[in-house]
mmCIF file of C-alpha atoms in Angstrom:
data_model
loop_
_atom_site.group_PDB
_atom_site.id
_atom_site.type_symbol
_atom_site.label_atom_id
_atom_site.label_comp_id
_atom_site.label_asym_id
_atom_site.label_seq_id
_atom_site.Cartn_x
_atom_site.Cartn_y
_atom_site.Cartn_z
ATOM 1 C CA ASN A 1 18.872 8.945 3.970
ATOM 2 C CA ALA A 2 15.478 10.629 4.047
ATOM 3 C CA GLY A 3 14.461 8.745 0.882
ATOM 4 C CA VAL A 4 11.713 10.498 -1.095
ATOM 5 C CA THR A 5 10.145 13.526 0.547
ATOM 6 C CA GLN A 6 7.088 15.478 -0.564
ATOM 7 C CA THR A 7 5.584 18.772 0.499
ATOM 8 C CA PRO A 8 2.964 19.786 1.379
ATOM 9 C CA LYS A 9 1.162 16.840 2.984
ATOM 10 C CA PHE A 10 -2.263 18.398 2.514
ATOM 11 C CA ARG A 11 -3.576 21.302 0.475
ATOM 12 C CA ILE A 12 -6.957 22.779 -0.384
ATOM 13 C CA LEU A 13 -7.145 24.853 -3.557
ATOM 14 C CA LYS A 14 -9.900 26.895 -5.071
ATOM 15 C CA ILE A 15 -10.848 26.312 -8.709
ATOM 16 C CA GLY A 16 -8.457 28.210 -10.967
ATOM 17 C CA GLN A 17 -5.628 28.512 -8.447
ATOM 18 C CA SER A 18 -2.167 27.157 -9.150
ATOM 19 C CA MET A 19 0.359 25.383 -6.975
ATOM 20 C CA THR A 20 3.559 23.362 -7.063
ATOM 21 C CA LEU A 21 3.950 19.996 -5.372
ATOM 22 C CA GLN A 22 7.522 19.480 -4.298
ATOM 23 C CA CYS A 23 9.414 16.176 -4.485
ATOM 24 C CA THR A 24 13.009 15.535 -3.470
ATOM 25 C CA GLN A 25 15.035 12.328 -3.239
ATOM 26 C CA ASP A 26 18.472 11.870 -1.721
ATOM 27 C CA MET A 27 19.264 8.401 -3.101
ATOM 28 C CA ASN A 28 20.895 9.672 -6.309
ATOM 29 C CA HIS A 29 18.181 7.965 -8.352
ATOM 30 C CA ASN A 30 18.032 8.855 -12.008
ATOM 31 C CA TYR A 31 14.380 8.090 -12.656
ATOM 32 C CA MET A 32 11.530 9.937 -10.984
ATOM 33 C CA TYR A 33 7.776 9.704 -11.362
ATOM 34 C CA TRP A 34 4.581 11.502 -10.445
ATOM 35 C CA TYR A 35 1.444 9.446 -9.914
ATOM 36 C CA ARG A 36 -2.058 10.284 -8.858
ATOM 37 C CA GLN A 37 -4.284 7.884 -6.963
ATOM 38 C CA ASP A 38 -8.033 8.352 -6.899
ATOM 39 C CA PRO A 39 -10.171 6.480 -4.337
ATOM 40 C CA GLY A 40 -10.363 2.774 -5.133
ATOM 41 C CA MET A 41 -8.117 3.186 -8.128
ATOM 42 C CA GLY A 42 -4.575 2.257 -8.937
ATOM 43 C CA LEU A 43 -1.720 4.623 -9.532
ATOM 44 C CA LYS A 44 -1.908 6.597 -12.754
ATOM 45 C CA LEU A 45 1.344 7.971 -14.187
ATOM 46 C CA ILE A 46 1.265 11.734 -14.788
ATOM 47 C CA TYR A 47 4.852 12.538 -15.794
ATOM 48 C CA TYR A 48 8.224 10.915 -15.479
ATOM 49 C CA SER A 49 11.868 11.892 -15.830
ATOM 50 C CA VAL A 50 14.855 9.745 -16.762
ATOM 51 C CA GLY A 51 17.413 12.316 -15.654
ATOM 52 C CA ALA A 52 18.055 15.997 -15.117
ATOM 53 C CA GLY A 53 16.668 18.018 -18.002
ATOM 54 C CA ILE A 54 14.625 15.131 -19.444
ATOM 55 C CA THR A 55 10.905 14.727 -18.809
ATOM 56 C CA ASP A 56 8.058 13.028 -20.625
ATOM 57 C CA LYS A 57 4.303 12.607 -20.383
ATOM 58 C CA GLY A 58 2.693 9.630 -18.756
ATOM 59 C CA GLU A 59 -0.873 8.390 -18.959
ATOM 60 C CA VAL A 60 -2.708 11.443 -17.554
ATOM 61 C CA PRO A 61 -0.584 14.598 -18.125
ATOM 62 C CA ASN A 62 -3.306 17.139 -18.931
ATOM 63 C CA GLY A 63 -3.416 20.039 -16.489
ATOM 64 C CA TYR A 64 0.077 19.389 -15.132
ATOM 65 C CA ASN A 65 3.647 20.393 -15.872
ATOM 66 C CA VAL A 66 6.997 19.241 -14.530
ATOM 67 C CA SER A 67 10.634 20.221 -14.604
ATOM 68 C CA ARG A 68 13.827 18.430 -13.588
ATOM 69 C CA SER A 69 16.691 20.856 -13.190
ATOM 70 C CA THR A 70 18.599 18.663 -10.721
ATOM 71 C CA THR A 71 18.848 14.928 -10.028
ATOM 72 C CA GLU A 72 17.251 15.427 -6.621
ATOM 73 C CA ASP A 73 14.181 17.536 -7.371
ATOM 74 C CA PHE A 74 11.126 16.867 -9.504
ATOM 75 C CA PRO A 75 8.353 19.417 -8.853
ATOM 76 C CA LEU A 76 4.847 19.028 -10.255
ATOM 77 C CA ARG A 77 2.999 22.185 -11.252
ATOM 78 C CA LEU A 78 -0.786 22.440 -11.364
ATOM 79 C CA GLU A 79 -2.076 25.345 -13.420
ATOM 80 C CA LEU A 80 -5.730 26.412 -13.171
ATOM 81 C CA ALA A 81 -6.798 23.770 -10.664
ATOM 82 C CA ALA A 82 -10.008 21.866 -11.395
ATOM 83 C CA PRO A 83 -12.139 19.608 -9.149
ATOM 84 C CA SER A 84 -11.045 16.641 -11.311
ATOM 85 C CA GLN A 85 -7.533 17.128 -9.917
ATOM 86 C CA THR A 86 -8.688 16.271 -6.406
ATOM 87 C CA SER A 87 -6.546 13.241 -5.618
ATOM 88 C CA VAL A 88 -3.572 11.923 -3.689
ATOM 89 C CA TYR A 89 -0.292 12.573 -5.471
ATOM 90 C CA PHE A 90 2.726 10.325 -5.016
ATOM 91 C CA CYS A 91 6.241 10.964 -6.161
ATOM 92 C CA ALA A 92 8.474 7.939 -6.671
ATOM 93 C CA SER A 93 11.993 7.180 -7.795
ATOM 94 C CA ILE A 94 14.111 4.261 -8.989
ATOM 95 C CA LEU A 95 17.838 3.967 -9.416
ATOM 96 C CA ASP A 96 17.963 3.315 -13.156
ATOM 97 C CA GLY A 97 16.022 1.880 -16.075
ATOM 98 C CA SER A 98 16.343 -1.754 -15.102
ATOM 99 C CA SER A 99 13.065 -3.678 -15.149
ATOM 100 C CA TYR A 100 13.901 -5.183 -11.780
ATOM 101 C CA ASN A 101 14.099 -2.081 -9.658
ATOM 102 C CA GLU A 102 11.479 -1.396 -7.023
ATOM 103 C CA GLN A 103 9.978 2.042 -6.813
ATOM 104 C CA PHE A 104 10.485 4.118 -3.670
ATOM 105 C CA PHE A 105 7.521 6.302 -2.856
ATOM 106 C CA GLY A 106 7.180 9.565 -1.003
ATOM 107 C CA PRO A 107 4.491 9.983 1.680
ATOM 108 C CA GLY A 108 2.050 11.652 -0.716
ATOM 109 C CA THR A 109 0.232 14.966 -1.004
ATOM 110 C CA ARG A 110 -3.531 14.969 -0.501
ATOM 111 C CA LEU A 111 -5.019 17.701 -2.689
ATOM 112 C CA THR A 112 -8.596 18.914 -2.657
ATOM 113 C CA VAL A 113 -9.879 21.388 -5.251
ATOM 114 C CA LEU A 114 -13.124 23.149 -4.308
ATOM 115 C CA GLN B 1 -3.654 -0.745 -23.694
ATOM 116 C CA LYS B 2 -1.542 -2.668 -21.226
ATOM 117 C CA GLU B 3 -3.582 -3.628 -18.185
ATOM 118 C CA VAL B 4 -3.211 -5.135 -14.758
ATOM 119 C CA GLU B 5 -6.399 -6.529 -13.222
ATOM 120 C CA GLN B 6 -7.116 -7.296 -9.583
ATOM 121 C CA ASN B 7 -10.255 -8.157 -7.668
ATOM 122 C CA SER B 8 -11.002 -5.023 -5.641
ATOM 123 C CA GLY B 9 -12.343 -7.004 -2.701
ATOM 124 C CA PRO B 10 -12.689 -6.565 0.127
ATOM 125 C CA LEU B 11 -11.223 -9.956 0.925
ATOM 126 C CA SER B 12 -11.972 -10.894 4.508
ATOM 127 C CA VAL B 13 -10.112 -13.717 6.267
ATOM 128 C CA PRO B 14 -9.910 -14.759 9.930
ATOM 129 C CA GLU B 15 -6.703 -14.311 11.854
ATOM 130 C CA GLY B 16 -4.324 -17.218 11.253
ATOM 131 C CA ALA B 17 -5.806 -18.134 7.859
ATOM 132 C CA ILE B 18 -4.166 -17.945 4.443
ATOM 133 C CA ALA B 19 -5.040 -14.916 2.336
ATOM 134 C CA SER B 20 -4.786 -15.387 -1.419
ATOM 135 C CA LEU B 21 -4.548 -12.345 -3.669
ATOM 136 C CA ASN B 22 -4.626 -12.622 -7.443
ATOM 137 C CA CYS B 23 -3.588 -10.509 -10.395
ATOM 138 C CA THR B 24 -3.678 -10.915 -14.174
ATOM 139 C CA TYR B 25 -1.847 -8.845 -16.751
ATOM 140 C CA SER B 26 -2.279 -8.308 -20.459
ATOM 141 C CA ASP B 27 1.260 -7.787 -21.808
ATOM 142 C CA ARG B 28 2.995 -11.099 -22.527
ATOM 143 C CA GLY B 29 6.316 -9.280 -22.691
ATOM 144 C CA SER B 30 6.158 -8.277 -19.027
ATOM 145 C CA GLN B 31 9.414 -8.954 -17.255
ATOM 146 C CA SER B 32 9.051 -8.264 -13.570
ATOM 147 C CA PHE B 33 6.251 -8.346 -11.075
ATOM 148 C CA PHE B 34 5.812 -6.672 -7.731
ATOM 149 C CA TRP B 35 3.441 -6.666 -4.803
ATOM 150 C CA TYR B 36 3.140 -3.442 -2.840
ATOM 151 C CA ARG B 37 1.251 -3.052 0.421
ATOM 152 C CA GLN B 38 -0.532 0.220 1.089
ATOM 153 C CA TYR B 39 -1.998 1.055 4.466
ATOM 154 C CA SER B 40 -4.850 3.551 4.525
ATOM 155 C CA GLY B 41 -3.506 7.080 4.099
ATOM 156 C CA LYS B 42 0.046 5.877 3.463
ATOM 157 C CA SER B 43 2.247 5.330 0.458
ATOM 158 C CA PRO B 44 2.858 1.931 -1.175
ATOM 159 C CA GLU B 45 5.755 -0.148 0.110
ATOM 160 C CA LEU B 46 7.302 -3.129 -1.645
ATOM 161 C CA ILE B 47 6.764 -6.511 -0.001
ATOM 162 C CA MET B 48 7.615 -8.979 -2.784
ATOM 163 C CA SER B 49 9.108 -9.069 -6.251
ATOM 164 C CA ILE B 50 9.242 -12.026 -8.643
ATOM 165 C CA TYR B 51 10.840 -12.374 -12.049
ATOM 166 C CA SER B 52 10.635 -16.022 -13.107
ATOM 167 C CA ASN B 53 7.956 -18.696 -13.155
ATOM 168 C CA GLY B 54 7.290 -20.511 -9.925
ATOM 169 C CA ASP B 55 7.146 -19.596 -6.267
ATOM 170 C CA LYS B 56 9.192 -17.179 -4.215
ATOM 171 C CA GLU B 57 8.895 -17.236 -0.446
ATOM 172 C CA ASP B 58 9.822 -14.545 2.071
ATOM 173 C CA GLY B 59 8.673 -15.192 5.605
ATOM 174 C CA ARG B 60 4.873 -15.438 5.658
ATOM 175 C CA PHE B 61 4.617 -14.195 2.068
ATOM 176 C CA THR B 62 4.776 -16.305 -1.108
ATOM 177 C CA ALA B 63 4.572 -14.844 -4.585
ATOM 178 C CA GLN B 64 3.611 -17.138 -7.455
ATOM 179 C CA LEU B 65 4.138 -16.391 -11.138
ATOM 180 C CA ASN B 66 2.746 -18.182 -14.188
ATOM 181 C CA LYS B 67 3.778 -16.322 -17.323
ATOM 182 C CA ALA B 68 1.937 -18.713 -19.650
ATOM 183 C CA SER B 69 -1.333 -17.869 -17.904
ATOM 184 C CA GLN B 70 -0.284 -14.232 -17.336
ATOM 185 C CA TYR B 71 -1.099 -14.642 -13.690
ATOM 186 C CA VAL B 72 0.655 -13.618 -10.504
ATOM 187 C CA SER B 73 -0.541 -14.195 -6.958
ATOM 188 C CA LEU B 74 0.410 -13.420 -3.388
ATOM 189 C CA LEU B 75 -0.237 -15.786 -0.493
ATOM 190 C CA ILE B 76 -0.080 -14.528 3.075
ATOM 191 C CA ARG B 77 0.153 -17.336 5.629
ATOM 192 C CA ASP B 78 -0.879 -16.981 9.262
ATOM 193 C CA SER B 79 -2.649 -13.714 8.443
ATOM 194 C CA GLN B 80 -2.522 -11.067 11.156
ATOM 195 C CA PRO B 81 -4.750 -8.025 11.729
ATOM 196 C CA SER B 82 -1.687 -5.909 10.889
ATOM 197 C CA ASP B 83 -1.827 -7.380 7.357
ATOM 198 C CA SER B 84 -5.088 -5.498 6.767
ATOM 199 C CA ALA B 85 -4.261 -3.140 3.906
ATOM 200 C CA THR B 86 -4.648 -2.712 0.170
ATOM 201 C CA TYR B 87 -2.294 -4.837 -1.921
ATOM 202 C CA LEU B 88 -1.234 -3.441 -5.275
ATOM 203 C CA CYS B 89 -0.009 -5.696 -8.043
ATOM 204 C CA ALA B 90 2.516 -3.961 -10.290
ATOM 205 C CA VAL B 91 3.934 -5.163 -13.587
ATOM 206 C CA ASN B 92 6.994 -3.868 -15.389
ATOM 207 C CA THR B 93 6.500 -4.261 -19.117
ATOM 208 C CA GLY B 94 10.126 -3.489 -19.955
ATOM 209 C CA GLY B 95 12.413 -0.637 -19.074
ATOM 210 C CA PHE B 96 11.402 1.856 -16.466
ATOM 211 C CA LYS B 97 7.604 1.960 -16.688
ATOM 212 C CA THR B 98 5.427 0.040 -14.276
ATOM 213 C CA ILE B 99 1.685 -0.468 -14.496
ATOM 214 C CA PHE B 100 -0.251 -0.772 -11.244
ATOM 215 C CA GLY B 101 -3.479 -2.620 -10.610
ATOM 216 C CA ALA B 102 -6.263 -0.943 -8.655
ATOM 217 C CA GLY B 103 -5.492 -3.039 -5.602
ATOM 218 C CA THR B 104 -7.261 -5.615 -3.445
ATOM 219 C CA ARG B 105 -8.406 -4.594 0.026
ATOM 220 C CA LEU B 106 -7.679 -7.232 2.649
ATOM 221 C CA PHE B 107 -9.305 -7.383 6.074
ATOM 222 C CA VAL B 108 -7.970 -9.809 8.652
ATOM 223 C CA LYS B 109 -10.486 -10.353 11.454
ATOM 224 C CA ALA B 110 -9.124 -10.913 14.955
#
């Protein structure tokens, strides 16, 4: 199993550009998450999905969109990039909605918006 | 607003010493508690989970939970330079959402 994979690893965007961060998991997990982590800060939840076709907003959804057409894939779309979106983005997944499941994280995407 | 608080550090300990990391949380209904280790430039990885009051030991790591005080801690015995990382406390408040603390940076001096 590859676990949770993310592409790209690094990206520099200009203000106003758009891009999609890709996330794929091969563990047949139902729940998937997108977090952002700013320097010295914890993980902030952007969006989450409890299964294919079902997504919902997290704590900091503004400026982002997601889709979940398959169990495996959960892409994050940035429209009209802004410097405030400079961050490290982590995708994570868990098997189901149990409180006791650990989250499995992808390697992250480091995004800089100039 | 449900919160998880950690001392940001850095916490500096000599090699071989015990490192003690602390975390408090605001939601009394929280059910499960996790410690993740995050090396610089890497993603978080789970090192301990604890669900009931008391201590849970795994090798050099001991997690302690006190739900009455809304307090969870992580002890690292015989600290090694390879333990130098940021430790994230994470609290599941029920269901599938987890709240993460900002993390405590630990430096273990050789």
